[in-house]
Amino acid sequence: MSDPELAPFAPPSGSSPIPVPVPVPVSVPVPERRGGYLWALIAGAIILTTVIVGGVVWSAWTLAQHVVAEGLLPLADDVVSEDDEDDEDVPVLRTVYPVELRVEDCFDSRGMDFDAESYTIDIVACANPHTSDVYADVTLPEGEFPGDRALDLLAEDYCTEELDALEAYYGGDMEVSAWWYWPLEESWTFDADRVITCVAETDYEFIEGPLYYPGILDEMTSYAALRPGDCFDSDEQEPSGASAVLVPVRPCERFHLSEAFAQVPLPSEEFPGDARKELLGDEACRAEYERLGLGAGDGTLVVGSISPGRDQWGRSSFDVVACYVESSETLLQGSIVDGSQV
């Protein structure tokens, strides 16, 4: 989670549940599992088979899972057949529940019983033999639970698009599968879990080395260098130096949370404190949003701002407030500034 002193505009992460004093069950129930295979063939034909399996729901760890075969294997240093694998012990870096998976985690999904009452995942170094990589995740906006079917479809669109972007960058010559977790209503409501997590899998062939380096697709940019029409994920802001903020800029045709629409000058005053400067920044950006005529719409867009911290306040390279919009309900696709929003 970002330090609020360093990145005051970063929203709280929903990637991990907040512990609360509740009776400890004998075992943590497994997430509900939903499986479907979408085979992308070279000839362009598509065969679709859907399987739905019910599971046990518990608020702290409730997720849903969907499976879709898609993509190519571009980066792995070596592919090891299952027959060649000698089953020697691979050091485990940490053991997690599915809700705790992070981008660039690697693990072996063979033998995982998704229908079990509970399960954990052993994370290993990507240089060791494994079958599965976490290649993308996104924290959805706060708001009412959008519904299980809507999240399933959004997760499918997001994860397949992110995989397509990685394939286009890296290329490759082997099929892999992609599947994902998304929060169900209990975890969304009670645990503030709003994370979609995407996993790429090698169809049970072992590989050594990562499938992808996901971060290479986004360009980390100073908030002060954001220009109107730059799209980024506001929940992935990173501190740079003492209190400056970097944001990952991506093409607007890919799913994103936020889009910059203007820069406004910093107030000519001493640093007003974090709370006051956030209020001033948001007020200035809302006024600029209306002035530019971007205020018309369905009411789901929220204006936000990013400004420097105390150490950068008033410096020539950090003398602006970056203004952006994001949806209060879902991910954005296309540009609001140039009118290409989907």
PDB file of N, CA and C in Angstrom, residues 73 76 78-85 107-111 128-133 174-177 200-209:
ATOM      1  N   LEU A  73       3.551 -18.504 -25.443  1.00  0.00           N
ATOM      2  CA  LEU A  73       4.580 -18.534 -24.408  1.00  0.00           C
ATOM      3  C   LEU A  73       5.830 -17.839 -24.940  1.00  0.00           C
ATOM      4  N   ALA A  76       9.822 -17.752 -21.392  1.00  0.00           N
ATOM      5  CA  ALA A  76      10.380 -18.807 -20.555  1.00  0.00           C
ATOM      6  C   ALA A  76      11.722 -19.272 -21.092  1.00  0.00           C
ATOM      7  N   ASP A  78      13.214 -22.089 -20.482  1.00  0.00           N
ATOM      8  CA  ASP A  78      13.247 -23.504 -20.831  1.00  0.00           C
ATOM      9  C   ASP A  78      11.884 -24.104 -20.556  1.00  0.00           C
ATOM     10  N   VAL A  79      11.506 -25.098 -21.336  1.00  0.00           N
ATOM     11  CA  VAL A  79      10.270 -25.834 -21.129  1.00  0.00           C
ATOM     12  C   VAL A  79      10.653 -27.249 -20.745  1.00  0.00           C
ATOM     13  N   VAL A  80      10.131 -27.725 -19.620  1.00  0.00           N
ATOM     14  CA  VAL A  80      10.473 -29.043 -19.105  1.00  0.00           C
ATOM     15  C   VAL A  80       9.226 -29.896 -19.129  1.00  0.00           C
ATOM     16  N   SER A  81       9.268 -31.022 -19.804  1.00  0.00           N
ATOM     17  CA  SER A  81       8.088 -31.877 -19.860  1.00  0.00           C
ATOM     18  C   SER A  81       7.818 -32.458 -18.488  1.00  0.00           C
ATOM     19  N   GLU A  82       6.586 -32.861 -18.260  1.00  0.00           N
ATOM     20  CA  GLU A  82       6.216 -33.427 -16.968  1.00  0.00           C
ATOM     21  C   GLU A  82       6.976 -34.714 -16.716  1.00  0.00           C
ATOM     22  N   ASP A  83       7.271 -35.476 -17.780  1.00  0.00           N
ATOM     23  CA  ASP A  83       8.009 -36.724 -17.616  1.00  0.00           C
ATOM     24  C   ASP A  83       9.437 -36.470 -17.165  1.00  0.00           C
ATOM     25  N   ASP A  84      10.013 -35.305 -17.603  1.00  0.00           N
ATOM     26  CA  ASP A  84      11.394 -34.996 -17.264  1.00  0.00           C
ATOM     27  C   ASP A  84      11.534 -34.388 -15.873  1.00  0.00           C
ATOM     28  N   GLU A  85      10.427 -33.891 -15.336  1.00  0.00           N
ATOM     29  CA  GLU A  85      10.481 -33.264 -14.015  1.00  0.00           C
ATOM     30  C   GLU A  85      10.680 -34.339 -12.950  1.00  0.00           C
ATOM     31  N   PHE A 107       3.813 -20.032  -9.671  1.00  0.00           N
ATOM     32  CA  PHE A 107       3.452 -21.199  -8.868  1.00  0.00           C
ATOM     33  C   PHE A 107       3.131 -22.375  -9.781  1.00  0.00           C
ATOM     34  N   ASP A 108       2.995 -23.536  -9.178  1.00  0.00           N
ATOM     35  CA  ASP A 108       2.654 -24.767  -9.893  1.00  0.00           C
ATOM     36  C   ASP A 108       1.194 -25.084  -9.602  1.00  0.00           C
ATOM     37  N   SER A 109       0.353 -25.015 -10.621  1.00  0.00           N
ATOM     38  CA  SER A 109      -1.085 -25.235 -10.415  1.00  0.00           C
ATOM     39  C   SER A 109      -1.475 -26.701 -10.539  1.00  0.00           C
ATOM     40  N   ARG A 110      -0.526 -27.588 -10.885  1.00  0.00           N
ATOM     41  CA  ARG A 110      -0.855 -29.016 -10.951  1.00  0.00           C
ATOM     42  C   ARG A 110      -1.303 -29.497  -9.579  1.00  0.00           C
ATOM     43  N   GLY A 111      -2.341 -30.262  -9.563  1.00  0.00           N
ATOM     44  CA  GLY A 111      -2.796 -30.849  -8.319  1.00  0.00           C
ATOM     45  C   GLY A 111      -3.599 -29.919  -7.433  1.00  0.00           C
ATOM     46  N   ASN A 128      12.562 -21.111 -11.071  1.00  0.00           N
ATOM     47  CA  ASN A 128      12.364 -22.534 -10.808  1.00  0.00           C
ATOM     48  C   ASN A 128      11.202 -23.077 -11.636  1.00  0.00           C
ATOM     49  N   PRO A 129      11.142 -24.407 -11.828  1.00  0.00           N
ATOM     50  CA  PRO A 129      10.043 -24.978 -12.622  1.00  0.00           C
ATOM     51  C   PRO A 129       8.677 -24.618 -12.038  1.00  0.00           C
ATOM     52  N   HIS A 130       7.774 -24.168 -12.912  1.00  0.00           N
ATOM     53  CA  HIS A 130       6.417 -23.821 -12.493  1.00  0.00           C
ATOM     54  C   HIS A 130       5.519 -23.849 -13.721  1.00  0.00           C
ATOM     55  N   THR A 131       4.228 -23.694 -13.507  1.00  0.00           N
ATOM     56  CA  THR A 131       3.277 -23.739 -14.626  1.00  0.00           C
ATOM     57  C   THR A 131       2.493 -22.452 -14.803  1.00  0.00           C
ATOM     58  N   SER A 132       2.450 -21.591 -13.776  1.00  0.00           N
ATOM     59  CA  SER A 132       1.504 -20.474 -13.794  1.00  0.00           C
ATOM     60  C   SER A 132       2.157 -19.188 -13.314  1.00  0.00           C
ATOM     61  N   ASP A 133       1.817 -18.066 -13.985  1.00  0.00           N
ATOM     62  CA  ASP A 133       2.304 -16.733 -13.626  1.00  0.00           C
ATOM     63  C   ASP A 133       1.122 -15.777 -13.471  1.00  0.00           C
ATOM     64  N   MET A 174       4.055 -20.921 -28.301  1.00  0.00           N
ATOM     65  CA  MET A 174       3.373 -21.987 -27.573  1.00  0.00           C
ATOM     66  C   MET A 174       2.080 -21.443 -26.984  1.00  0.00           C
ATOM     67  N   GLU A 175       1.067 -22.297 -26.940  1.00  0.00           N
ATOM     68  CA  GLU A 175      -0.194 -21.883 -26.336  1.00  0.00           C
ATOM     69  C   GLU A 175      -0.087 -21.883 -24.816  1.00  0.00           C
ATOM     70  N   VAL A 176      -0.693 -20.887 -24.221  1.00  0.00           N
ATOM     71  CA  VAL A 176      -0.875 -20.878 -22.773  1.00  0.00           C
ATOM     72  C   VAL A 176      -2.346 -20.607 -22.497  1.00  0.00           C
ATOM     73  N   SER A 177      -2.747 -20.793 -21.264  1.00  0.00           N
ATOM     74  CA  SER A 177      -4.115 -20.500 -20.847  1.00  0.00           C
ATOM     75  C   SER A 177      -4.111 -19.274 -19.951  1.00  0.00           C
ATOM     76  N   ALA A 200      -1.681 -16.581 -16.112  1.00  0.00           N
ATOM     77  CA  ALA A 200      -1.338 -17.299 -17.341  1.00  0.00           C
ATOM     78  C   ALA A 200      -0.763 -18.651 -16.965  1.00  0.00           C
ATOM     79  N   GLU A 201      -1.090 -19.672 -17.747  1.00  0.00           N
ATOM     80  CA  GLU A 201      -0.719 -21.043 -17.419  1.00  0.00           C
ATOM     81  C   GLU A 201      -0.236 -21.764 -18.670  1.00  0.00           C
ATOM     82  N   THR A 202       0.711 -22.688 -18.488  1.00  0.00           N
ATOM     83  CA  THR A 202       1.348 -23.358 -19.621  1.00  0.00           C
ATOM     84  C   THR A 202       0.750 -24.715 -19.935  1.00  0.00           C
ATOM     85  N   ASP A 203      -0.515 -24.913 -19.597  1.00  0.00           N
ATOM     86  CA  ASP A 203      -1.168 -26.190 -19.866  1.00  0.00           C
ATOM     87  C   ASP A 203      -0.377 -27.360 -19.293  1.00  0.00           C
ATOM     88  N   TYR A 204       0.176 -27.144 -18.077  1.00  0.00           N
ATOM     89  CA  TYR A 204       0.840 -28.169 -17.280  1.00  0.00           C
ATOM     90  C   TYR A 204       2.199 -28.598 -17.815  1.00  0.00           C
ATOM     91  N   GLU A 205       2.774 -27.862 -18.751  1.00  0.00           N
ATOM     92  CA  GLU A 205       4.186 -28.048 -19.068  1.00  0.00           C
ATOM     93  C   GLU A 205       4.983 -27.132 -18.152  1.00  0.00           C
ATOM     94  N   PHE A 206       6.031 -27.647 -17.554  1.00  0.00           N
ATOM     95  CA  PHE A 206       6.851 -26.823 -16.685  1.00  0.00           C
ATOM     96  C   PHE A 206       7.678 -25.851 -17.507  1.00  0.00           C
ATOM     97  N   ILE A 207       7.824 -24.657 -16.992  1.00  0.00           N
ATOM     98  CA  ILE A 207       8.743 -23.702 -17.609  1.00  0.00           C
ATOM     99  C   ILE A 207       9.644 -23.140 -16.521  1.00  0.00           C
ATOM    100  N   GLU A 208      10.800 -22.671 -16.931  1.00  0.00           N
ATOM    101  CA  GLU A 208      11.732 -22.010 -16.028  1.00  0.00           C
ATOM    102  C   GLU A 208      11.964 -20.610 -16.567  1.00  0.00           C
ATOM    103  N   GLY A 209      11.724 -19.623 -15.746  1.00  0.00           N
ATOM    104  CA  GLY A 209      11.755 -18.241 -16.193  1.00  0.00           C
ATOM    105  C   GLY A 209      10.339 -17.706 -16.306  1.00  0.00           C
TER     106      GLY A 209
END
